[in-house]
Short mmCIF file of C-alpha atoms and ligand atoms in Angstrom, two decimals:
data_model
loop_
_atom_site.label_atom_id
_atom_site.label_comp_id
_atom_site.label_asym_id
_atom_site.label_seq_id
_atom_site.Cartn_x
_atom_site.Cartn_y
_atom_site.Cartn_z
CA UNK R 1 0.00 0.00 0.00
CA UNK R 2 1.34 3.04 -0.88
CA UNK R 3 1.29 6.06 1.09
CA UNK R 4 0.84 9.47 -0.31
CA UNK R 5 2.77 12.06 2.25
CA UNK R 6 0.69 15.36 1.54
CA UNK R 7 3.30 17.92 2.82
CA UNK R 8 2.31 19.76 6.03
CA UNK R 9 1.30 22.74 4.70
CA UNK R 10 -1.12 20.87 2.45
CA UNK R 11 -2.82 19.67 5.08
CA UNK R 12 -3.23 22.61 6.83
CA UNK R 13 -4.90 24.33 3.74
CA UNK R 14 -7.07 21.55 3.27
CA UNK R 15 -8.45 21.85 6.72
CA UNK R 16 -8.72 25.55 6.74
CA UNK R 17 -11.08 24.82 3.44
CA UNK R 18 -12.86 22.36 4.96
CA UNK R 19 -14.02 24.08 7.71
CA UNK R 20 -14.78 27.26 5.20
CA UNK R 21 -17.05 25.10 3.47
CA UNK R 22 -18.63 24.00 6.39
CA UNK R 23 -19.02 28.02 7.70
CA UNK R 24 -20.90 28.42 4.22
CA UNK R 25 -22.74 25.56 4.98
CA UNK R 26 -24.34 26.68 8.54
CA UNK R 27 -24.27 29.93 7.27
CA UNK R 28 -26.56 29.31 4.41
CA UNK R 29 -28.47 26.67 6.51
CA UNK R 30 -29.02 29.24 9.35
CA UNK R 31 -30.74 31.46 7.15
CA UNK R 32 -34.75 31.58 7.31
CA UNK R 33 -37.37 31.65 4.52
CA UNK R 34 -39.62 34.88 4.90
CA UNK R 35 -42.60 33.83 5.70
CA UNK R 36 -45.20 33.81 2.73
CA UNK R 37 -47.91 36.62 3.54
CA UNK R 38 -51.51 34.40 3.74
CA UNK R 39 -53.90 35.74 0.88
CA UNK R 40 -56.05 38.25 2.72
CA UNK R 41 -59.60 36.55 3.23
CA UNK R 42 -62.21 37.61 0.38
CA UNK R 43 -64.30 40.40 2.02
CA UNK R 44 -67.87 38.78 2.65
CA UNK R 45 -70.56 40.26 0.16
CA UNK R 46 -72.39 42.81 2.15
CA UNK R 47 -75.79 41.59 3.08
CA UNK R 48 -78.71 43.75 1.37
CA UNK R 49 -79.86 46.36 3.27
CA UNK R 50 -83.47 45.33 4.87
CA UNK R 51 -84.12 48.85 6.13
CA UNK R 52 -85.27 50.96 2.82
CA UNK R 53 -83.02 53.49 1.58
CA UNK R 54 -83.81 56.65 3.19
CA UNK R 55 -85.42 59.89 0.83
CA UNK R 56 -83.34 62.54 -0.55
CA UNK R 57 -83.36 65.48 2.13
CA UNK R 58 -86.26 68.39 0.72
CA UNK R 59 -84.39 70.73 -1.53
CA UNK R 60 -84.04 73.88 0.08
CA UNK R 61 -84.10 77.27 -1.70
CA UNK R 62 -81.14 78.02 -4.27
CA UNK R 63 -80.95 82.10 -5.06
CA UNK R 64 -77.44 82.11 -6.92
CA UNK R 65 -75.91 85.29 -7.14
CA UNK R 66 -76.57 88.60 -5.73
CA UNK R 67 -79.67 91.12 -7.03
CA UNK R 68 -79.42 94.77 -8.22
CA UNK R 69 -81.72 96.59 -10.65
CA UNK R 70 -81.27 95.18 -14.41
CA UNK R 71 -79.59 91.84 -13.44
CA UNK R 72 -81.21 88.36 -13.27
CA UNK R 73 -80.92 85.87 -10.77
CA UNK R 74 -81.02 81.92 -11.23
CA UNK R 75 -82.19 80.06 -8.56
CA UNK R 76 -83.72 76.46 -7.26
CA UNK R 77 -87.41 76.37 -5.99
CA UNK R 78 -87.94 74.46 -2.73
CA UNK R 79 -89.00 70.47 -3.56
CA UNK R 80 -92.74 70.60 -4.02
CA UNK R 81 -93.51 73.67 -5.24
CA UNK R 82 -96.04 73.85 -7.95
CA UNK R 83 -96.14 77.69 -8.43
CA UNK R 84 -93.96 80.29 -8.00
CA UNK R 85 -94.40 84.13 -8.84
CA UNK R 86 -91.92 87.66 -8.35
CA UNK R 87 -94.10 90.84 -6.90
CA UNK R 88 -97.08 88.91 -7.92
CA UNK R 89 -96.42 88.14 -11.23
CA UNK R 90 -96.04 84.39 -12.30
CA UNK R 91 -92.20 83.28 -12.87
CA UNK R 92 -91.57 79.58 -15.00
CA UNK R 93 -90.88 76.93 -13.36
CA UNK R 94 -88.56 74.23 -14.70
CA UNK R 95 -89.16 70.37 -14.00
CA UNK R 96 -86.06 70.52 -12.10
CA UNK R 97 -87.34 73.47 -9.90
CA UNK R 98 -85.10 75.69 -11.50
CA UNK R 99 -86.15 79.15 -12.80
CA UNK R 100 -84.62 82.74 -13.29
CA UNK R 101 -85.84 85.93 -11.97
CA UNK R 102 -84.97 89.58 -13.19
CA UNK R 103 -85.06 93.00 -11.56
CA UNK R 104 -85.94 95.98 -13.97
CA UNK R 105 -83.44 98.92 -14.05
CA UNK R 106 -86.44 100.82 -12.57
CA UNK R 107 -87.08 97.72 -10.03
CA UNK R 108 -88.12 98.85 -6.07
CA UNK R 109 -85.37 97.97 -3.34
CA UNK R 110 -86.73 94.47 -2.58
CA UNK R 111 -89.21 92.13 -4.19
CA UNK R 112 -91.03 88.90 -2.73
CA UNK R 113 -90.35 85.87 -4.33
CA UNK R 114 -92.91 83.25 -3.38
CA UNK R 115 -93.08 79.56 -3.96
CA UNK R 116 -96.47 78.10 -3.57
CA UNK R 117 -97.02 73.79 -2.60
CA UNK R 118 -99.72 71.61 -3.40
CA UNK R 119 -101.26 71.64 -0.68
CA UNK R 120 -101.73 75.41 -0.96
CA UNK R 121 -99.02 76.70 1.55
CA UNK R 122 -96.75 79.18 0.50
CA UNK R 123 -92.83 79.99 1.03
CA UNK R 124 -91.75 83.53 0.32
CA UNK R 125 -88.10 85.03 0.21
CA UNK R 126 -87.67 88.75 0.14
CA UNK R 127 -85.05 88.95 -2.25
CA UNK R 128 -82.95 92.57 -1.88
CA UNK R 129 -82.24 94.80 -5.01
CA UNK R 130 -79.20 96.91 -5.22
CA UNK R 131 -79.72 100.29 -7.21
CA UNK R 132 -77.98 100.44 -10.10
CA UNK R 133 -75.78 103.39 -11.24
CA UNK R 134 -77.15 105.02 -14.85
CA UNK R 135 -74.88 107.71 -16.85
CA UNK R 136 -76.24 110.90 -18.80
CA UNK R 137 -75.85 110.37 -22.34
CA UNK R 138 -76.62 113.36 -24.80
CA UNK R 139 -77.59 112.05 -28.61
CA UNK R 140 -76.99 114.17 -31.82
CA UNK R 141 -79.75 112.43 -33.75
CA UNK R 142 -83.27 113.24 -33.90
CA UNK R 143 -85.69 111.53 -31.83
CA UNK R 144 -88.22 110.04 -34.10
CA UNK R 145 -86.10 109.00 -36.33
CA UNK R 146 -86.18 111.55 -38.68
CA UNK R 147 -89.30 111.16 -39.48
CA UNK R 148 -92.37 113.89 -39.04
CA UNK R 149 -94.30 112.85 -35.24
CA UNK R 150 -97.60 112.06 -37.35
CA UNK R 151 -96.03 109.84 -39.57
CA UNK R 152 -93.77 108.39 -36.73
CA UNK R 153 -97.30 107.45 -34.75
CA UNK R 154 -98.75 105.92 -37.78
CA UNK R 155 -95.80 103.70 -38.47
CA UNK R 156 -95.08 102.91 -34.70
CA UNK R 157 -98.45 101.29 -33.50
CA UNK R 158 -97.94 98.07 -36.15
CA UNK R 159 -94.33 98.08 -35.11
CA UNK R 160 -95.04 98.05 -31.08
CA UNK R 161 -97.69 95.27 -31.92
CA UNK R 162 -95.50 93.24 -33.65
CA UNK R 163 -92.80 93.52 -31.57
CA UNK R 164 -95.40 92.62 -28.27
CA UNK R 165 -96.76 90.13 -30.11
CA UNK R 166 -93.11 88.66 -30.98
CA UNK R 167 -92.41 88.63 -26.94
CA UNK R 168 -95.61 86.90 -26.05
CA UNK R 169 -94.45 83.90 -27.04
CA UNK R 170 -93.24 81.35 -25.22
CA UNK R 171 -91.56 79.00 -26.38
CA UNK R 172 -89.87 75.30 -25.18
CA UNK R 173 -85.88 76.07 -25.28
CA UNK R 174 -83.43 76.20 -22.56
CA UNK R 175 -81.36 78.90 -23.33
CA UNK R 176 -82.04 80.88 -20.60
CA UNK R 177 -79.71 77.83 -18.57
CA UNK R 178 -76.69 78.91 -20.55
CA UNK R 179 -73.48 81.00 -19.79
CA UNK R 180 -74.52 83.82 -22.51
CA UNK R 181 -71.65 85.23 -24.27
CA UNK R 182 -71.12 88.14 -26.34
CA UNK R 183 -72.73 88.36 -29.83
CA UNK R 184 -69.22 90.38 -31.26
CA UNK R 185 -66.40 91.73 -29.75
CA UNK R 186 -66.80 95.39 -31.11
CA UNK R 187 -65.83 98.27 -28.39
CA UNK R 188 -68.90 98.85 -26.01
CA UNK R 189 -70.16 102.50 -27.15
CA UNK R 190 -73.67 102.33 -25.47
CA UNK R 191 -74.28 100.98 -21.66
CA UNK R 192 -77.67 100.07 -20.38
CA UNK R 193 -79.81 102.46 -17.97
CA UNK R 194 -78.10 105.42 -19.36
CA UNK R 195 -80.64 108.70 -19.50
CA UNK R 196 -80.59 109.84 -23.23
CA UNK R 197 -81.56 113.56 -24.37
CA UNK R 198 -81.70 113.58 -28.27
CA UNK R 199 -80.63 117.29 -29.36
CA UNK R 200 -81.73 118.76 -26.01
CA UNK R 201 -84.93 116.55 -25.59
CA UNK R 202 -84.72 113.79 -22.86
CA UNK R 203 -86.04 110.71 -24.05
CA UNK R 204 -86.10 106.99 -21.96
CA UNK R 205 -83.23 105.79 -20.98
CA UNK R 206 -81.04 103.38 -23.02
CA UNK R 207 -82.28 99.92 -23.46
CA UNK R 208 -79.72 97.88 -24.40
CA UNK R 209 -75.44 97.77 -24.67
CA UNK R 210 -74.65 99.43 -27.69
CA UNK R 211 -71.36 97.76 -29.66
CA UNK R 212 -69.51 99.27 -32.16
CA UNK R 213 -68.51 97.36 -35.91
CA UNK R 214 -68.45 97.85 -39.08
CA UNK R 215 -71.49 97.26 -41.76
CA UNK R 216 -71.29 93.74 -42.51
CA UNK R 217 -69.74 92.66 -39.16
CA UNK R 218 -70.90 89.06 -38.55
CA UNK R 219 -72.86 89.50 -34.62
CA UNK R 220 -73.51 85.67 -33.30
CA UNK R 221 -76.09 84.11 -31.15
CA UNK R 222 -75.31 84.53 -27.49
CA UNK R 223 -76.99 81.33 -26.35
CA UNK R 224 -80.00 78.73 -27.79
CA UNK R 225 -83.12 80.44 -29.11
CA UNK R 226 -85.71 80.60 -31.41
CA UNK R 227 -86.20 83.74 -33.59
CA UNK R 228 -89.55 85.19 -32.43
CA UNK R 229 -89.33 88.86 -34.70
CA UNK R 230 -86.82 89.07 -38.16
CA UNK R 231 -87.81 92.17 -39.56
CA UNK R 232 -86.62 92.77 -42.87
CA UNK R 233 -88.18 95.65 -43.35
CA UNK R 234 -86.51 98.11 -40.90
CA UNK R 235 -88.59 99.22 -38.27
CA UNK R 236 -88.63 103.47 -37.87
CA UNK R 237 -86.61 103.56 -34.45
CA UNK R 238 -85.14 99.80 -34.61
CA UNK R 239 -84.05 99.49 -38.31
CA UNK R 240 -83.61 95.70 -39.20
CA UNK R 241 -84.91 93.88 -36.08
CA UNK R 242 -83.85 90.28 -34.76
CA UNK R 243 -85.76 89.29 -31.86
CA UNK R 244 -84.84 85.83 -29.99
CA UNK R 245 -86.46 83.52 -27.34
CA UNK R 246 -84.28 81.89 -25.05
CA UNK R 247 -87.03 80.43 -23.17
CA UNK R 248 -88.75 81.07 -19.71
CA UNK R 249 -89.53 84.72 -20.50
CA UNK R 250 -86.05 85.94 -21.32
CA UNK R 251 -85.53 87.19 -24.95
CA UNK R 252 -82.85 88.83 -26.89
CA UNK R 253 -83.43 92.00 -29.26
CA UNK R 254 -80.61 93.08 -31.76
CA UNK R 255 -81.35 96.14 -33.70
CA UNK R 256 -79.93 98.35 -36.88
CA UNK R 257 -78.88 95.13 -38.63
CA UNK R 258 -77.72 95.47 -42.17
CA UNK R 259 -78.42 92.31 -43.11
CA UNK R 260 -80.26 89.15 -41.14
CA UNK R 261 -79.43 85.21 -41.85
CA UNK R 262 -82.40 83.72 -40.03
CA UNK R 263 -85.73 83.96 -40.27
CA UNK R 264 -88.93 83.32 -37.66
CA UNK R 265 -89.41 80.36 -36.08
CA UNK R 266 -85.91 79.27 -36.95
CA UNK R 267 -84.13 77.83 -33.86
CA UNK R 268 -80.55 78.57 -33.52
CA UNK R 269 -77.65 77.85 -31.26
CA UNK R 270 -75.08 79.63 -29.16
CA UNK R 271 -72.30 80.89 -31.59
CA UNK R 272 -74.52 80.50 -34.61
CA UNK R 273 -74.08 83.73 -37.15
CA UNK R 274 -77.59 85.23 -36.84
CA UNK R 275 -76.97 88.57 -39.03
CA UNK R 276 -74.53 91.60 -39.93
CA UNK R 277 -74.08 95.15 -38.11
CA UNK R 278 -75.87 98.13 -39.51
CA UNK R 279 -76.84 101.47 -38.95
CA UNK R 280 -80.74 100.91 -39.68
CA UNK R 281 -83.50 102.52 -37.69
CA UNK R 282 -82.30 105.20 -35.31
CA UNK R 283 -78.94 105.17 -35.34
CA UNK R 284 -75.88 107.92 -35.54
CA UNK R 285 -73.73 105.20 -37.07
CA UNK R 286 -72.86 101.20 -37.89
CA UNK R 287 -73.56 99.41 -34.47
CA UNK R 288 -74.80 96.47 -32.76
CA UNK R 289 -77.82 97.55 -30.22
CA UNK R 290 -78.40 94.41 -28.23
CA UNK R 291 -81.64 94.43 -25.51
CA UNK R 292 -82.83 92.12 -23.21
CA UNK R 293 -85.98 91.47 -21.45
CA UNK R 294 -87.10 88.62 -18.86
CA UNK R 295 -90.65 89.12 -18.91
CA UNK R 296 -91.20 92.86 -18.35
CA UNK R 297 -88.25 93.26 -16.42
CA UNK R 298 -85.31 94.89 -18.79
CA UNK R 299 -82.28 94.03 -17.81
CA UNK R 300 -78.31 94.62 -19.12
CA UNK R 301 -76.82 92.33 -21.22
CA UNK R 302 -73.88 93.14 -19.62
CA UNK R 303 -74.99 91.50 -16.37
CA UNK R 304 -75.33 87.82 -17.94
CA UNK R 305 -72.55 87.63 -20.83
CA UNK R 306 -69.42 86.60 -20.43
CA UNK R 307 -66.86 87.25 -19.97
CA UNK R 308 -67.01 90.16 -18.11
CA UNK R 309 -66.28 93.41 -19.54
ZN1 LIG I 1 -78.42 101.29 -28.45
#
């Protein structure tokens, strides 16, 4: 037998990496699995409620925005009401309970609002109206139009009919919801309320936000409508008259048109071109008049469109 004499510093190595391997070993042995997290138990379906679900809480009144003569107000009737009127006079009610108010330019300090139920019972609000602050404006133009007072009355009576007749409608559109916005961009030359004297003679006050442009300017809708009055055929103070409806009493009036693109009954959109600046009617030059009633409440277009200016 034959014996192999490993030399002693052989040995000693293989010893020393013995007992390394055997360090690796308990080292790697000592080390413990992380335990594996347990799925989360599946959340039990919820049993169906066997209490019935409880009624929306009664909706409470909703006046939106603050009130001051020639502004309008939107607003949320109380749930149940079946009627609701301004100062006495009878204001549209949506499905939804929502409806808009407006407070003339001559409109007293406060007015009672006043939501009536089914069962008869009535809810009033006193809503408070801020006065609003009207300019002087003097007018170099004659104030019938430059035409002689006789002839004015004769022409004016068919003219004031149609144009009554043209707001007595009342028609199923929901502009009156919308965010108005401007019908054209020209510089504001006119504002509403304003006290006009025609060469020396004081007249009523303004009607309407006067705009200036060009003849042939494109003016726009300035929300949904339906045109209620397109008169081709100016009218003696007006000129070329385009009347919308934006529903629930409110209605738009844009006078001294050149030209007009739409024609009665017509429905029309926000945006949509409706006609061209003119200086028909009564007019010192090219300009968009633009008028608004809710009812027979005037108010300022400058109160509703947007954005502010
Ligand atoms: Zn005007």
């Amino acid at each position: 037998m034959r014996v192999i004499a490993l030399p002693r510093s052989a040995t000693v190595t293989a010893r020393v990496l013995a007992g390394f391997a055997t360090l690796l070993l308990t080292t790697t042995c000592t080390v413990v699995p992380r335990p594996v997290p347990e799925p989360a138990p599946a959340a039990a379906p919820r049993p169906t409620p066997s209490i019935p679900i409880a009624q929306p809480p009664a909706r409470a009144w909703s006046i939106a925005s603050a009130s001051e003569q020639g502004a309008i107000v939107r607003g949320v009737a109380p749930s149940g009401t079946v009627a609701l009127s301004l100062g006495g006079d009878a204001v549209p009610l949506a499905a939804d309970g929502a409806f808009i108010i407006a407070f003339d330019r001559d409109a007293p300090s406060s007015e009672t609002l006043t939501a009536t139920f089914a069962d008869g019972h009535v809810d009033s609000r006193t809503i408070a109206v801020a006065p609003g602050r009207w300019d002087i404006q003097n007018i170099d133009a004659s104030l019938t139009g430059g035409v002689s007072s006789a002839e004015f009355q004769r022409r004016r009576a068919p003219e004031l009919a149609r144009i009554n007749a043209a707001r007595a409608q009342a028609n199923d559109v929901d502009g009156w919801r919308q965010d108005f916005i401007w019908p054209t961009d020209g510089r504001i030359t006119g504002v509403f309320g304003s006290q006009r004297i025609y060469r020396g003679t004081p007249a009523s006050y303004h009607s309407g936000v006067d705009m200036a442009g060009t003849t042939g300017t494109v003016f726009r809708a300035p929300a949904d409508g339906v045109v209620i009055l397109a008169a081709d055929d100016p009218f003696t103070l007006e000129g070329r008259l385009l009347m919308i409806d934006h529903g629930h009493g409110l209605n738009s009036a844009f006078l001294h048109c050149s030209k007009l693109y739409v024609t009665e009954g017509q429905h029309v959109r926000q945006g949509q071109p409706l006609g061209e600046i003119g200086s028909t009617g009564r007019a010192t030059g090219p300009h968009l008049h633009w008028s608004m009633k809710l009812g027979s409440a005037r108010i300022d277009p400058r109160k509703l469109a947007r954005p502010a200016r």
